[in-house]
């Protein structure tokens, strides 16, 4: 028999900032024992990321400058769920084309992750893309701002996993996606979920 879980109810909400990508709020929440506590929350639009795995067993990584940490990071092609009405698989394929100049004939769900649930509700869905092809040169996305500085590399999946374990890849969705991709490969891709699987609730 499982214990009855406390129901955390929001008593009040104070919105500090509303933006295109996230909102910042403080909520007063009921706590076990009868009291309440204030919790600062970043409410995020969500994101997708893509492990693009080619026929040779190589994955596509990008190196991009991230100002909050003040340095370049190794990442997966990824982006925000900020296009109204766009389905998650379509967003993943769009980001793959924009950031890596690739299309994929096959896409499956690898893993879902809450990036930092202590303060944000951001949920990232990571896809596995296979059967890759190049976007024609005249149809490629024009990269601006930090993306203009983007580096794209392919490396063996096991080498990328080694970089994760060595602390050289620290982006959360890249860490989760690469480890999940290696596990999926090693189990014959038998546990992948359909691309249109609903997000966890």
PDB file of C-alpha atoms in Angstrom:
ATOM      1  CA  UNK A   1       0.000   0.000   0.000  1.00  0.00           C
ATOM      2  CA  UNK A   2       1.422   3.386  -0.980  1.00  0.00           C
ATOM      3  CA  UNK A   3       1.243   6.426   1.267  1.00  0.00           C
ATOM      4  CA  UNK A   4      -1.214   9.167   0.381  1.00  0.00           C
ATOM      5  CA  UNK A   5       0.675  11.979  -1.328  1.00  0.00           C
ATOM      6  CA  UNK A   6       0.151  15.547  -0.169  1.00  0.00           C
ATOM      7  CA  UNK A   7      -1.721  17.716  -2.647  1.00  0.00           C
ATOM      8  CA  UNK A   8       0.295  20.871  -3.269  1.00  0.00           C
ATOM      9  CA  UNK A   9      -2.230  23.641  -3.937  1.00  0.00           C
ATOM     10  CA  UNK A  10      -1.393  27.119  -5.195  1.00  0.00           C
ATOM     11  CA  UNK A  11      -2.857  29.753  -2.864  1.00  0.00           C
ATOM     12  CA  UNK A  12      -1.572  32.799  -4.733  1.00  0.00           C
ATOM     13  CA  UNK A  13       0.543  33.718  -7.739  1.00  0.00           C
ATOM     14  CA  UNK A  14       2.602  36.857  -8.407  1.00  0.00           C
ATOM     15  CA  UNK A  15       3.878  37.317 -11.968  1.00  0.00           C
ATOM     16  CA  UNK A  16       7.173  39.220 -12.194  1.00  0.00           C
ATOM     17  CA  UNK A  17       7.990  38.886 -15.895  1.00  0.00           C
ATOM     18  CA  UNK A  18       6.233  37.681 -19.040  1.00  0.00           C
ATOM     19  CA  UNK A  19       8.383  36.986 -22.090  1.00  0.00           C
ATOM     20  CA  UNK A  20       8.356  35.162 -25.423  1.00  0.00           C
ATOM     21  CA  UNK A  21      10.284  32.159 -24.089  1.00  0.00           C
ATOM     22  CA  UNK A  22       9.529  32.113 -20.370  1.00  0.00           C
ATOM     23  CA  UNK A  23       7.596  33.764 -17.566  1.00  0.00           C
ATOM     24  CA  UNK A  24       8.826  34.281 -13.995  1.00  0.00           C
ATOM     25  CA  UNK A  25       6.319  33.865 -11.162  1.00  0.00           C
ATOM     26  CA  UNK A  26       6.245  33.378  -7.402  1.00  0.00           C
ATOM     27  CA  UNK A  27       3.615  30.979  -6.097  1.00  0.00           C
ATOM     28  CA  UNK A  28       2.448  30.398  -2.525  1.00  0.00           C
ATOM     29  CA  UNK A  29       2.033  26.623  -2.189  1.00  0.00           C
ATOM     30  CA  UNK A  30       0.501  24.512   0.588  1.00  0.00           C
ATOM     31  CA  UNK A  31       3.004  22.264   2.351  1.00  0.00           C
ATOM     32  CA  UNK A  32       2.611  19.033   4.318  1.00  0.00           C
ATOM     33  CA  UNK A  33       1.780  19.851   7.928  1.00  0.00           C
ATOM     34  CA  UNK A  34      -0.477  22.784   7.126  1.00  0.00           C
ATOM     35  CA  UNK A  35       1.880  25.608   6.280  1.00  0.00           C
ATOM     36  CA  UNK A  36       2.661  27.353   2.991  1.00  0.00           C
ATOM     37  CA  UNK A  37       5.897  28.281   1.231  1.00  0.00           C
ATOM     38  CA  UNK A  38       6.856  30.613  -1.592  1.00  0.00           C
ATOM     39  CA  UNK A  39       8.371  29.083  -4.733  1.00  0.00           C
ATOM     40  CA  UNK A  40       9.972  31.068  -7.564  1.00  0.00           C
ATOM     41  CA  UNK A  41       9.253  29.404 -10.920  1.00  0.00           C
ATOM     42  CA  UNK A  42      10.362  29.925 -14.499  1.00  0.00           C
ATOM     43  CA  UNK A  43       7.503  28.750 -16.756  1.00  0.00           C
ATOM     44  CA  UNK A  44       9.055  27.734 -20.095  1.00  0.00           C
ATOM     45  CA  UNK A  45       7.587  27.082 -23.561  1.00  0.00           C
ATOM     46  CA  UNK A  46       9.461  23.777 -23.885  1.00  0.00           C
ATOM     47  CA  UNK A  47      12.031  22.541 -26.372  1.00  0.00           C
ATOM     48  CA  UNK A  48      13.092  19.726 -28.660  1.00  0.00           C
ATOM     49  CA  UNK A  49      16.523  18.283 -29.394  1.00  0.00           C
ATOM     50  CA  UNK A  50      17.732  15.757 -31.967  1.00  0.00           C
ATOM     51  CA  UNK A  51      20.351  13.021 -31.903  1.00  0.00           C
ATOM     52  CA  UNK A  52      21.038  12.646 -35.631  1.00  0.00           C
ATOM     53  CA  UNK A  53      22.633   9.236 -36.172  1.00  0.00           C
ATOM     54  CA  UNK A  54      23.999   8.407 -39.616  1.00  0.00           C
ATOM     55  CA  UNK A  55      24.488   5.015 -41.261  1.00  0.00           C
ATOM     56  CA  UNK A  56      28.131   4.930 -40.138  1.00  0.00           C
ATOM     57  CA  UNK A  57      27.155   5.247 -36.467  1.00  0.00           C
ATOM     58  CA  UNK A  58      28.205   8.882 -36.187  1.00  0.00           C
ATOM     59  CA  UNK A  59      26.208  11.596 -34.451  1.00  0.00           C
ATOM     60  CA  UNK A  60      25.958  15.263 -35.334  1.00  0.00           C
ATOM     61  CA  UNK A  61      27.076  17.696 -32.651  1.00  0.00           C
ATOM     62  CA  UNK A  62      27.091  21.454 -32.777  1.00  0.00           C
ATOM     63  CA  UNK A  63      29.311  23.824 -30.829  1.00  0.00           C
ATOM     64  CA  UNK A  64      27.531  27.024 -29.905  1.00  0.00           C
ATOM     65  CA  UNK A  65      28.216  30.020 -27.666  1.00  0.00           C
ATOM     66  CA  UNK A  66      25.895  30.208 -24.649  1.00  0.00           C
ATOM     67  CA  UNK A  67      26.051  33.581 -22.945  1.00  0.00           C
ATOM     68  CA  UNK A  68      24.627  32.570 -19.528  1.00  0.00           C
ATOM     69  CA  UNK A  69      27.625  30.264 -19.014  1.00  0.00           C
ATOM     70  CA  UNK A  70      30.005  32.486 -20.970  1.00  0.00           C
ATOM     71  CA  UNK A  71      31.452  29.831 -23.245  1.00  0.00           C
ATOM     72  CA  UNK A  72      30.890  27.514 -26.190  1.00  0.00           C
ATOM     73  CA  UNK A  73      29.152  24.208 -25.452  1.00  0.00           C
ATOM     74  CA  UNK A  74      28.823  20.966 -27.370  1.00  0.00           C
ATOM     75  CA  UNK A  75      25.124  20.426 -28.004  1.00  0.00           C
ATOM     76  CA  UNK A  76      22.573  18.630 -30.138  1.00  0.00           C
ATOM     77  CA  UNK A  77      20.586  20.462 -32.803  1.00  0.00           C
ATOM     78  CA  UNK A  78      17.780  21.861 -30.675  1.00  0.00           C
ATOM     79  CA  UNK A  79      15.299  24.658 -30.331  1.00  0.00           C
ATOM     80  CA  UNK A  80      12.256  26.092 -28.647  1.00  0.00           C
ATOM     81  CA  UNK A  81       8.635  25.115 -29.062  1.00  0.00           C
ATOM     82  CA  UNK A  82       7.850  28.696 -29.979  1.00  0.00           C
ATOM     83  CA  UNK A  83       6.025  28.290 -33.322  1.00  0.00           C
ATOM     84  CA  UNK A  84       2.280  28.376 -32.770  1.00  0.00           C
ATOM     85  CA  UNK A  85       0.534  25.121 -33.697  1.00  0.00           C
ATOM     86  CA  UNK A  86       3.748  23.296 -34.628  1.00  0.00           C
ATOM     87  CA  UNK A  87       3.840  19.624 -33.650  1.00  0.00           C
ATOM     88  CA  UNK A  88       6.878  18.316 -31.761  1.00  0.00           C
ATOM     89  CA  UNK A  89       8.237  16.057 -34.555  1.00  0.00           C
ATOM     90  CA  UNK A  90       7.939  18.903 -37.060  1.00  0.00           C
ATOM     91  CA  UNK A  91       9.818  21.204 -34.691  1.00  0.00           C
ATOM     92  CA  UNK A  92      12.587  18.641 -34.298  1.00  0.00           C
ATOM     93  CA  UNK A  93      12.954  18.246 -38.061  1.00  0.00           C
ATOM     94  CA  UNK A  94      12.930  22.041 -38.488  1.00  0.00           C
ATOM     95  CA  UNK A  95      15.742  22.450 -35.969  1.00  0.00           C
ATOM     96  CA  UNK A  96      17.728  19.637 -37.577  1.00  0.00           C
ATOM     97  CA  UNK A  97      17.478  21.396 -40.941  1.00  0.00           C
ATOM     98  CA  UNK A  98      18.225  24.869 -39.558  1.00  0.00           C
ATOM     99  CA  UNK A  99      21.172  23.956 -37.349  1.00  0.00           C
ATOM    100  CA  UNK A 100      22.715  20.931 -39.081  1.00  0.00           C
ATOM    101  CA  UNK A 101      21.557  21.254 -42.731  1.00  0.00           C
ATOM    102  CA  UNK A 102      20.022  17.771 -42.544  1.00  0.00           C
ATOM    103  CA  UNK A 103      16.718  16.031 -43.155  1.00  0.00           C
ATOM    104  CA  UNK A 104      15.683  12.685 -41.670  1.00  0.00           C
ATOM    105  CA  UNK A 105      13.345  10.073 -43.128  1.00  0.00           C
ATOM    106  CA  UNK A 106      12.926   8.408 -39.723  1.00  0.00           C
ATOM    107  CA  UNK A 107      12.398  10.021 -36.336  1.00  0.00           C
ATOM    108  CA  UNK A 108      11.554   8.419 -32.985  1.00  0.00           C
ATOM    109  CA  UNK A 109      11.360   9.550 -29.361  1.00  0.00           C
ATOM    110  CA  UNK A 110      14.500   8.809 -27.353  1.00  0.00           C
ATOM    111  CA  UNK A 111      13.924  10.452 -23.987  1.00  0.00           C
ATOM    112  CA  UNK A 112      12.045  13.266 -22.212  1.00  0.00           C
ATOM    113  CA  UNK A 113      13.649  15.348 -19.495  1.00  0.00           C
ATOM    114  CA  UNK A 114      12.794  18.114 -17.079  1.00  0.00           C
ATOM    115  CA  UNK A 115      15.936  20.189 -17.422  1.00  0.00           C
ATOM    116  CA  UNK A 116      15.999  21.653 -13.899  1.00  0.00           C
ATOM    117  CA  UNK A 117      12.753  20.951 -12.019  1.00  0.00           C
ATOM    118  CA  UNK A 118      13.874  22.781  -8.885  1.00  0.00           C
ATOM    119  CA  UNK A 119      12.936  26.074 -10.525  1.00  0.00           C
ATOM    120  CA  UNK A 120      11.533  25.544 -14.035  1.00  0.00           C
ATOM    121  CA  UNK A 121       8.862  23.436 -15.719  1.00  0.00           C
ATOM    122  CA  UNK A 122      10.923  23.244 -18.930  1.00  0.00           C
ATOM    123  CA  UNK A 123      10.393  19.883 -20.629  1.00  0.00           C
ATOM    124  CA  UNK A 124      12.724  18.825 -23.442  1.00  0.00           C
ATOM    125  CA  UNK A 125      11.835  15.990 -25.803  1.00  0.00           C
ATOM    126  CA  UNK A 126      14.874  14.397 -27.430  1.00  0.00           C
ATOM    127  CA  UNK A 127      14.384  12.583 -30.722  1.00  0.00           C
ATOM    128  CA  UNK A 128      16.524  10.078 -32.579  1.00  0.00           C
ATOM    129  CA  UNK A 129      16.754  10.956 -36.289  1.00  0.00           C
ATOM    130  CA  UNK A 130      17.991   8.407 -38.818  1.00  0.00           C
ATOM    131  CA  UNK A 131      18.127   7.944 -42.586  1.00  0.00           C
ATOM    132  CA  UNK A 132      19.745  11.359 -42.926  1.00  0.00           C
ATOM    133  CA  UNK A 133      20.187  13.452 -46.071  1.00  0.00           C
ATOM    134  CA  UNK A 134      21.661  16.895 -46.754  1.00  0.00           C
ATOM    135  CA  UNK A 135      19.455  19.926 -47.224  1.00  0.00           C
ATOM    136  CA  UNK A 136      20.220  21.328 -50.706  1.00  0.00           C
ATOM    137  CA  UNK A 137      22.649  24.245 -50.485  1.00  0.00           C
ATOM    138  CA  UNK A 138      20.172  26.748 -51.953  1.00  0.00           C
ATOM    139  CA  UNK A 139      17.517  25.798 -49.353  1.00  0.00           C
ATOM    140  CA  UNK A 140      19.641  26.096 -46.222  1.00  0.00           C
ATOM    141  CA  UNK A 141      18.681  28.304 -43.301  1.00  0.00           C
ATOM    142  CA  UNK A 142      20.592  31.571 -42.891  1.00  0.00           C
ATOM    143  CA  UNK A 143      22.120  31.507 -39.415  1.00  0.00           C
ATOM    144  CA  UNK A 144      22.261  34.731 -37.399  1.00  0.00           C
ATOM    145  CA  UNK A 145      23.515  35.945 -34.023  1.00  0.00           C
ATOM    146  CA  UNK A 146      25.146  33.093 -32.048  1.00  0.00           C
ATOM    147  CA  UNK A 147      24.127  30.609 -34.754  1.00  0.00           C
ATOM    148  CA  UNK A 148      26.359  32.417 -37.262  1.00  0.00           C
ATOM    149  CA  UNK A 149      29.295  31.132 -35.182  1.00  0.00           C
ATOM    150  CA  UNK A 150      27.962  27.560 -35.076  1.00  0.00           C
ATOM    151  CA  UNK A 151      30.331  24.649 -35.706  1.00  0.00           C
ATOM    152  CA  UNK A 152      28.931  21.322 -36.938  1.00  0.00           C
ATOM    153  CA  UNK A 153      30.865  18.079 -36.477  1.00  0.00           C
ATOM    154  CA  UNK A 154      30.189  14.372 -36.830  1.00  0.00           C
ATOM    155  CA  UNK A 155      31.768  11.855 -34.510  1.00  0.00           C
ATOM    156  CA  UNK A 156      31.328   8.266 -33.496  1.00  0.00           C
ATOM    157  CA  UNK A 157      28.522   7.853 -30.954  1.00  0.00           C
ATOM    158  CA  UNK A 158      30.855   6.077 -28.532  1.00  0.00           C
ATOM    159  CA  UNK A 159      33.332   8.967 -28.748  1.00  0.00           C
ATOM    160  CA  UNK A 160      30.511  11.405 -27.922  1.00  0.00           C
ATOM    161  CA  UNK A 161      29.482   9.248 -24.952  1.00  0.00           C
ATOM    162  CA  UNK A 162      33.114   9.340 -23.807  1.00  0.00           C
ATOM    163  CA  UNK A 163      33.004  13.131 -23.935  1.00  0.00           C
ATOM    164  CA  UNK A 164      29.868  13.086 -21.772  1.00  0.00           C
ATOM    165  CA  UNK A 165      31.539  10.883 -19.169  1.00  0.00           C
ATOM    166  CA  UNK A 166      34.701  13.019 -19.269  1.00  0.00           C
ATOM    167  CA  UNK A 167      32.699  16.183 -18.528  1.00  0.00           C
ATOM    168  CA  UNK A 168      33.367  17.670 -21.953  1.00  0.00           C
ATOM    169  CA  UNK A 169      29.661  17.649 -22.902  1.00  0.00           C
ATOM    170  CA  UNK A 170      27.506  19.203 -20.165  1.00  0.00           C
ATOM    171  CA  UNK A 171      24.390  20.440 -21.978  1.00  0.00           C
ATOM    172  CA  UNK A 172      21.558  18.500 -20.288  1.00  0.00           C
ATOM    173  CA  UNK A 173      19.669  17.433 -23.408  1.00  0.00           C
ATOM    174  CA  UNK A 174      22.925  16.420 -25.126  1.00  0.00           C
ATOM    175  CA  UNK A 175      23.995  14.327 -22.131  1.00  0.00           C
ATOM    176  CA  UNK A 176      20.628  12.591 -21.892  1.00  0.00           C
ATOM    177  CA  UNK A 177      20.213  12.193 -25.638  1.00  0.00           C
ATOM    178  CA  UNK A 178      23.644  10.742 -26.312  1.00  0.00           C
ATOM    179  CA  UNK A 179      23.455   8.255 -23.451  1.00  0.00           C
ATOM    180  CA  UNK A 180      19.928   7.248 -24.497  1.00  0.00           C
ATOM    181  CA  UNK A 181      21.026   6.870 -28.125  1.00  0.00           C
ATOM    182  CA  UNK A 182      23.878   4.579 -27.137  1.00  0.00           C
ATOM    183  CA  UNK A 183      21.510   2.472 -25.052  1.00  0.00           C
ATOM    184  CA  UNK A 184      18.962   2.382 -27.893  1.00  0.00           C
ATOM    185  CA  UNK A 185      21.636   1.263 -30.363  1.00  0.00           C
ATOM    186  CA  UNK A 186      22.911  -1.421 -28.020  1.00  0.00           C
ATOM    187  CA  UNK A 187      19.392  -2.848 -27.593  1.00  0.00           C
ATOM    188  CA  UNK A 188      18.592  -2.859 -31.303  1.00  0.00           C
ATOM    189  CA  UNK A 189      16.424   0.270 -31.152  1.00  0.00           C
ATOM    190  CA  UNK A 190      13.676  -1.900 -29.655  1.00  0.00           C
ATOM    191  CA  UNK A 191      12.383   0.504 -26.990  1.00  0.00           C
ATOM    192  CA  UNK A 192      11.968   3.693 -29.040  1.00  0.00           C
ATOM    193  CA  UNK A 193       8.639   5.503 -28.822  1.00  0.00           C
ATOM    194  CA  UNK A 194       6.657   6.785 -31.770  1.00  0.00           C
ATOM    195  CA  UNK A 195       7.413  10.358 -32.815  1.00  0.00           C
ATOM    196  CA  UNK A 196       3.867  11.469 -31.963  1.00  0.00           C
ATOM    197  CA  UNK A 197       3.824   9.961 -28.454  1.00  0.00           C
ATOM    198  CA  UNK A 198       2.177  12.462 -26.045  1.00  0.00           C
ATOM    199  CA  UNK A 199       4.439  14.293 -23.629  1.00  0.00           C
ATOM    200  CA  UNK A 200       4.496  13.022 -20.024  1.00  0.00           C
ATOM    201  CA  UNK A 201       2.015  14.726 -17.728  1.00  0.00           C
TER     202      UNK A 201
END
